[in-house]
XYZ file of C-alpha atoms in Angstrom:
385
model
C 35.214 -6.500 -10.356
C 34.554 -2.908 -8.963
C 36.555 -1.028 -6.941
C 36.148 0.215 -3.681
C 35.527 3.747 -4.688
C 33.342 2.559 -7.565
C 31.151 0.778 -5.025
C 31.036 3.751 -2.904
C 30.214 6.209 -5.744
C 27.607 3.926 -6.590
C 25.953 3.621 -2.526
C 26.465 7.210 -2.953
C 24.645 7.447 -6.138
C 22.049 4.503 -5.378
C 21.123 7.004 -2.030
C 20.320 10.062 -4.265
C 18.212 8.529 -6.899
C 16.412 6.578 -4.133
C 15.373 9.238 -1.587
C 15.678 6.781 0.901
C 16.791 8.191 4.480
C 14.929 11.620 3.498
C 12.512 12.906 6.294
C 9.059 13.449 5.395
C 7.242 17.122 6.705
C 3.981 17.257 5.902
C 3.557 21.079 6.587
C 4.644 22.910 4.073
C 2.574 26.420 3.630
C 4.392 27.105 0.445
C 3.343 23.853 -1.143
C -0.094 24.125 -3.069
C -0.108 20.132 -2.558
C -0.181 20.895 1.031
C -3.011 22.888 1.158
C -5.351 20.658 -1.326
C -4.278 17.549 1.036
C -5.466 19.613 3.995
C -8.776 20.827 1.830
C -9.348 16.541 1.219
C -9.010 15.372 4.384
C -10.168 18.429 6.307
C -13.317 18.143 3.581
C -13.349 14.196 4.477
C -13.811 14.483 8.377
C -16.562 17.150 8.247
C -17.968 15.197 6.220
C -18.110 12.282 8.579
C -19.071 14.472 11.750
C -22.059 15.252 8.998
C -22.710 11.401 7.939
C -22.477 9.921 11.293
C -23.530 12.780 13.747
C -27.018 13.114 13.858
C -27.386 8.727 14.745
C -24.259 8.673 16.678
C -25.749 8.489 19.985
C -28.355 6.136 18.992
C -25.969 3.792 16.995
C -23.281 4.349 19.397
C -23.059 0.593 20.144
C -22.578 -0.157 16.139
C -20.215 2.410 15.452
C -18.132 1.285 18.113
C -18.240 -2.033 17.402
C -17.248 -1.574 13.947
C -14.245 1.105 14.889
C -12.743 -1.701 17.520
C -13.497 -4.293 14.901
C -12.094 -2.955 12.337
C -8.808 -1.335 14.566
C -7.799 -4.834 15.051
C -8.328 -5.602 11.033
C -5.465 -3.379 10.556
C -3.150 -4.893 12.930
C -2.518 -8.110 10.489
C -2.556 -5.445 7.398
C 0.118 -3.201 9.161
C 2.320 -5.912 9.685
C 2.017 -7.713 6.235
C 2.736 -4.126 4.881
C 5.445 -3.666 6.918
C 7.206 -6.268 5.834
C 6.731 -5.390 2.331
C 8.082 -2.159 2.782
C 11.394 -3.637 3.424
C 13.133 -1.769 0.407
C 13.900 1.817 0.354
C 11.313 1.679 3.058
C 9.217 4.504 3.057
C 8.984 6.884 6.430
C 6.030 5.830 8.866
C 4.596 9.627 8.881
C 4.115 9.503 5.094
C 2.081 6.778 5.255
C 0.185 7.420 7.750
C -0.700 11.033 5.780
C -1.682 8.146 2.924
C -3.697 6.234 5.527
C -5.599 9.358 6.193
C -6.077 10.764 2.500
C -7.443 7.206 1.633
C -9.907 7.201 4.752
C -10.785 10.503 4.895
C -10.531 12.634 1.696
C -11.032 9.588 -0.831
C -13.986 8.238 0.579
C -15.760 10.884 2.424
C -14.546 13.961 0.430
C -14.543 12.172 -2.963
C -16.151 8.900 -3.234
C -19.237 9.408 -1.237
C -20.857 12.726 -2.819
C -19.874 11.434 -6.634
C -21.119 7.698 -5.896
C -24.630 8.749 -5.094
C -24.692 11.410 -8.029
C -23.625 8.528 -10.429
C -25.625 6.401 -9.113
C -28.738 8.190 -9.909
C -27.492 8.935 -12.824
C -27.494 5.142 -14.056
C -30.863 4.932 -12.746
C -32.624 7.046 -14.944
C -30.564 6.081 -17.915
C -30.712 1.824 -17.473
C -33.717 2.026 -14.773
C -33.647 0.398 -11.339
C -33.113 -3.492 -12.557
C -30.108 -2.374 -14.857
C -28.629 0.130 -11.749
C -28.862 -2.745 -9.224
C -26.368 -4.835 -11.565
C -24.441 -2.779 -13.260
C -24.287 0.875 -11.300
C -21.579 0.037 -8.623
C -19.204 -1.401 -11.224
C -19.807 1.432 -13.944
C -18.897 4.065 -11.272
C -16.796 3.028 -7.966
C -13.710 1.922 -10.288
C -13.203 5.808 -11.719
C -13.663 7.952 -8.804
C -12.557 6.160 -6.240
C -9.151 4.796 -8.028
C -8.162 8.183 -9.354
C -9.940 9.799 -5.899
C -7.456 7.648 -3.878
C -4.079 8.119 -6.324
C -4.613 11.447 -6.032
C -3.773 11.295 -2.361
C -0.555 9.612 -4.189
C -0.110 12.707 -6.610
C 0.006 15.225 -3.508
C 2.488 12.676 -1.822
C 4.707 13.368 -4.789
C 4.477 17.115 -4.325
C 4.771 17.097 -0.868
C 8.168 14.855 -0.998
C 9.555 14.106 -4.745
C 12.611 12.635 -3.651
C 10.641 9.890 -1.837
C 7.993 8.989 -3.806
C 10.330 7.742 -6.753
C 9.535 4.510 -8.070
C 6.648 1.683 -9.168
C 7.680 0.050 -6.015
C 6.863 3.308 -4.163
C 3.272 3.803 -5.285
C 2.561 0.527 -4.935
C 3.229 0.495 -1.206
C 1.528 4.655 -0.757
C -0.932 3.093 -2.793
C -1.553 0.060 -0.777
C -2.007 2.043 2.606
C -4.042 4.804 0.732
C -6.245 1.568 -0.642
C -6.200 0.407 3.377
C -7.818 3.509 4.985
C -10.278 3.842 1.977
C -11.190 0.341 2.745
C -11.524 0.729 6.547
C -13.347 3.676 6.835
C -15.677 2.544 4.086
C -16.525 -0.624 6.561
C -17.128 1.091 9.369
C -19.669 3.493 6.884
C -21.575 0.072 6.115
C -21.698 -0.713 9.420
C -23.430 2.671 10.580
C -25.855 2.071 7.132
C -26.099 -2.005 8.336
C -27.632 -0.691 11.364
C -29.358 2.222 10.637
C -31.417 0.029 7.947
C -32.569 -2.438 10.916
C -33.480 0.506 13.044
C -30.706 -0.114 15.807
C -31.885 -3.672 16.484
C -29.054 -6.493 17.619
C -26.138 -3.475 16.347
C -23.546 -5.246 17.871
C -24.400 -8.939 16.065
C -24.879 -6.593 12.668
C -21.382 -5.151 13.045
C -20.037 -8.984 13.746
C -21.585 -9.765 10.400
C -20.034 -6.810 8.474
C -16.860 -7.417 9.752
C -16.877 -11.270 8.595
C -18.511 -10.204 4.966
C -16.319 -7.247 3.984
C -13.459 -8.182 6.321
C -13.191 -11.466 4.408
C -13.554 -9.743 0.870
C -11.260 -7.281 2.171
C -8.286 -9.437 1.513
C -8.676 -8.402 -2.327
C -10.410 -5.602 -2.289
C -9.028 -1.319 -2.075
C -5.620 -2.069 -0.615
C -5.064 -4.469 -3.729
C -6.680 -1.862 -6.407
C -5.186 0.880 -5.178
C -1.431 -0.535 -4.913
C -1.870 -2.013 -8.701
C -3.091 1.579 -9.527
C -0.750 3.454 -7.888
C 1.768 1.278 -9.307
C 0.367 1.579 -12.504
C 0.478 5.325 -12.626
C 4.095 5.578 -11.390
C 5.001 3.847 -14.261
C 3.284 6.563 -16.499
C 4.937 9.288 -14.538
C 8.399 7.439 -14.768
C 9.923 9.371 -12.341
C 13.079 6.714 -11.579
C 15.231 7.500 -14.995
C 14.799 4.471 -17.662
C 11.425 3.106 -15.432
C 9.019 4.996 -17.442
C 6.437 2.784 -19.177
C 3.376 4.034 -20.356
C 1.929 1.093 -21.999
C 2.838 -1.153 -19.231
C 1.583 1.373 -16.236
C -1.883 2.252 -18.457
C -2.567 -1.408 -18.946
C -2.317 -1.927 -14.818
C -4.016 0.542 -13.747
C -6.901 -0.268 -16.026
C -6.260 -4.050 -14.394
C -6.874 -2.539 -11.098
C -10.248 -0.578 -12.596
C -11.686 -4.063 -14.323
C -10.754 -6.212 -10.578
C -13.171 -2.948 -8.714
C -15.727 -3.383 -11.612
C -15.743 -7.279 -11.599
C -16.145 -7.048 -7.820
C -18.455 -4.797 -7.380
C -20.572 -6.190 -10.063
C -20.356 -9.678 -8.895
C -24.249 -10.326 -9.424
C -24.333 -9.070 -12.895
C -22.192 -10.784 -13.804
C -22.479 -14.308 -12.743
C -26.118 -13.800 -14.155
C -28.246 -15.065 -11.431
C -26.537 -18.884 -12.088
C -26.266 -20.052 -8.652
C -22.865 -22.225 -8.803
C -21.157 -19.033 -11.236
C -22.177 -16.797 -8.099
C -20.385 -19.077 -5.890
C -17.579 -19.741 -7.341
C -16.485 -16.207 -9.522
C -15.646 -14.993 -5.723
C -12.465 -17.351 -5.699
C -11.793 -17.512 -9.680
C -11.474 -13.775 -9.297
C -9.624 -13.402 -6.511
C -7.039 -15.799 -7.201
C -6.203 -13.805 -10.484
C -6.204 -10.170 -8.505
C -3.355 -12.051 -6.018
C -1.568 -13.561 -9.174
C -1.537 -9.946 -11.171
C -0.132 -7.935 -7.192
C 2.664 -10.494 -6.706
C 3.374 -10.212 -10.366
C 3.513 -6.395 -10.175
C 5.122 -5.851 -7.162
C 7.759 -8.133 -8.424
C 8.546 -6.131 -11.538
C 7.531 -2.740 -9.495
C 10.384 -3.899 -7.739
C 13.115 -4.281 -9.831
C 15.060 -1.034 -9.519
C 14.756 -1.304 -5.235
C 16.624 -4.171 -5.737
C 19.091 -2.719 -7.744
C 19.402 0.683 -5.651
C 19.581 -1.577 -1.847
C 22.170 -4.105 -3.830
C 24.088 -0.959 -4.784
C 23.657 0.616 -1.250
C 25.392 -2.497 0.269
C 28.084 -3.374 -2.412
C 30.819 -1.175 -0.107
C 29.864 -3.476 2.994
C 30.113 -6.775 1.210
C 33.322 -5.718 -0.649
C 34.420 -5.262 3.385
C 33.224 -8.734 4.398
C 30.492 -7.584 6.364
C 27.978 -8.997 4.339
C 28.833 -12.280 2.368
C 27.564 -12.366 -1.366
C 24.808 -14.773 -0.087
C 23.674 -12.821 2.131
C 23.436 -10.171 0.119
C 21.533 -11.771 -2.923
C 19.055 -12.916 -0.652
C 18.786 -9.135 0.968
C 18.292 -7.618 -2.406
C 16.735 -10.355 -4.138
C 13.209 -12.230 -4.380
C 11.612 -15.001 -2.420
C 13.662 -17.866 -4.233
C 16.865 -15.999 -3.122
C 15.789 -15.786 0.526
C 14.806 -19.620 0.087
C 18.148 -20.395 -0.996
C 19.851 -18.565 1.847
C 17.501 -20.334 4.246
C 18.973 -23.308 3.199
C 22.614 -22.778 3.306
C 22.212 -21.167 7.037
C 19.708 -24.574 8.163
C 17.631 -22.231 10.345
C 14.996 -20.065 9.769
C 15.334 -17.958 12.526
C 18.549 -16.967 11.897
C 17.365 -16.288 8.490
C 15.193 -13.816 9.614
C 17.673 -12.187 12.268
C 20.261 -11.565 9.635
C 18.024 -10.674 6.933
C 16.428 -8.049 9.359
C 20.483 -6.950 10.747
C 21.090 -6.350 7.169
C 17.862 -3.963 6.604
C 18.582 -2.083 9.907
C 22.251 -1.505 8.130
C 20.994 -0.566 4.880
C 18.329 1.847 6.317
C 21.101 3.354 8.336
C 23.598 4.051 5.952
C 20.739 5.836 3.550
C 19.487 7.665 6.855
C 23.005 8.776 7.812
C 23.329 9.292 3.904
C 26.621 7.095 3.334
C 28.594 8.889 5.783
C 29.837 6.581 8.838
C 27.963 7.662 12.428
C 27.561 5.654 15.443
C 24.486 4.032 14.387
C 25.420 2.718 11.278
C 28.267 1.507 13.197
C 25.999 -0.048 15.853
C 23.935 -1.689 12.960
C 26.899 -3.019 11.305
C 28.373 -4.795 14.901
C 25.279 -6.470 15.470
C 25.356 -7.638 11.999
C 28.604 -8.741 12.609
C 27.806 -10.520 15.839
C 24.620 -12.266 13.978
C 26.955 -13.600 11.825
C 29.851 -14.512 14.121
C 32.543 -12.667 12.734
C 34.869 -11.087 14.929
């Protein structure tokens, strides 16, 4: 049984080693990090006012089919991501600054010049039959994964006391992986159309968006939050989380899932029913390995939010239910679902209880009027007067 001011000591503690409630401030002239993020995405969108320019006005209906098509993509993503960042959530302006290094500096600034010198590269070497097979795999997994975490290396330099943990690279990395992925669509719709010379742009942006919108599901966002992950493990910046064996073998996961799927024709080998079905076989083992990573990326946000709420359930404001489920995984939150019958008031609660936690590591353990505001409603939620 701890005491009060154990439990507090620990919140305390749980706060520092966390980050969580830190701003983010992405200017910072006496950060190199700063200035080699600027170079990457400032690099990134010249290059696209190069790429896209000169056709602009003549593929205007394709590149703005693609850029509404692919803004309403991101509306399901956002949310799903969202909900994942639920602990020691990470501050909206730092990953947006991911969002851009992924769409921007990793694909435009990175990806794009080194893919095509590669590419050539395995040209001459294998010839044209052996580049069409194998090139895409052989290349896009090593410059675009370590092109996109390094976005997640600068994110470290600009804030170190945010981006701590496994947990946090796999959620930079995920929204790093998202912008690489959307910009990258909206590049193969400009190339979709400029290889049909302009003709029916708006049905050959339709068709993009079903093809790579579809294969999207397990596509950059999932490589680049098992990478991410991955190297955060190596880096072991969260004291006793370091594990190089562990983060090495995931983030060459993540490389193999890019190589399989980029090399989808080689190998299946021409077999018509192996093309078909490798698709799903694959796919279901990337979604197996990211629920199985974020749930071990996860292990020491659990113990940090359980920690950060230990001096409100010692008070009664949370019950220890409630607070399992909060801090714990899906068959915790099932379990509380069933002991409150509702699943709407699952939700509400569950949410009350994240609004407290983020306001007592915003307000850094000290007692202000919102985290009194937060803990009322709670209260209210749960009927306690």
């Amino acid at each position: 049984m701890t005491t009060t001011s154990e439990a507090k000591t620990a919140q305390l503690a749980a706060i520092e080693q966390s980050g969580w409630g830190q701003p983010f401030r992405l200017v910072q002239p006496r950060n190199l990090a700063f200035w080699v993020y600027l170079l990457g995405v400032g690099g990134g969108a010249l290059a696209v006012l190069r790429y896209f320019g000169p056709g602009a006005h003549f593929y205007s209906p394709a590149l703005t089919g693609g850029v509404l098509l692919f803004g309403l993509y991101l509306v399901p993503w956002f949310l799903l991501l969202r909900h994942q960042n639920r602990y020691t959530a990470q501050p909206g302006t730092l990953l947006a600054a991911a969002f851009a290094w992924g769409g921007l500096a990793a694909t435009f600034w990175i990806a794009l010049p080194a893919n095509t010198a590669l590419l050539e590269i395995w040209t001459k070497l294998g010839g044209t039959a052996f580049a069409s097979d194998w090139a895409a795999g052989l290349t896009a997994p090593i410059n675009e994964e370590f092109g996109k975490a390094l976005g997640l290396v600068l994110l470290i330099g600009l804030a170190p006391r945010l981006v701590r943990g496994a947990y946090d690279g796999f959620i930079i990395g995920a929204f790093i992986g998202l912008g690489f992925q959307v910009f990258e669509d909206v590049l193969y719709v400009y190339n979709g159309a400029a290889q049909t010379f302009g003709t029916d742009q708006i049905g050959s942006s339709l068709q993009v968006f079903l093809l790579r919108g579809a294969a999207g599901i397990v596509s950059h966002a999932l490589f680049s939050a098992i990478f991410c992950a991955g190297l955060m493990w190596v880096l072991g910046r969260t004291p006793g989380e370091r594990n190089v064996p562990r983060g090495v073998l995931t983030m060459l996961t993540a490389m193999v899932f890019h190589f399989a799927w980029d090399d989808m024709a080689g190998l299946s080998g021409g077999i018509g029913a192996l093309a078909v079905t490798l698709p799903f076989v694959i796919a279901a083992v990337e979604l197996v390995t990211l629920f199985y990573v974020l749930r071990h990326a996860a292990t020491q946000e659990r113990v940090w939010i359980r920690m950060l709420l230990q001096p409100e359930s010692d008070a009664g404001v949370i019950d220890p239910a409630l607070l399992a489920a909060v801090s714990g995984l899906r068959k915790d939150r099932k379990a509380f679902r069933k002991l409150v019958h509702s699943r709407s008031r699952t939700r509400h609660l569950l949410d009350a209880t994240a609004d407290l936690a983020r306001e007592l590591a915003r307000a850094q353990g000290s007692e202000t009027s919102e985290v009194a505001h937060a803990r009322a409603e709670l209260l209210r939620l749960r009927g306690v007067r």
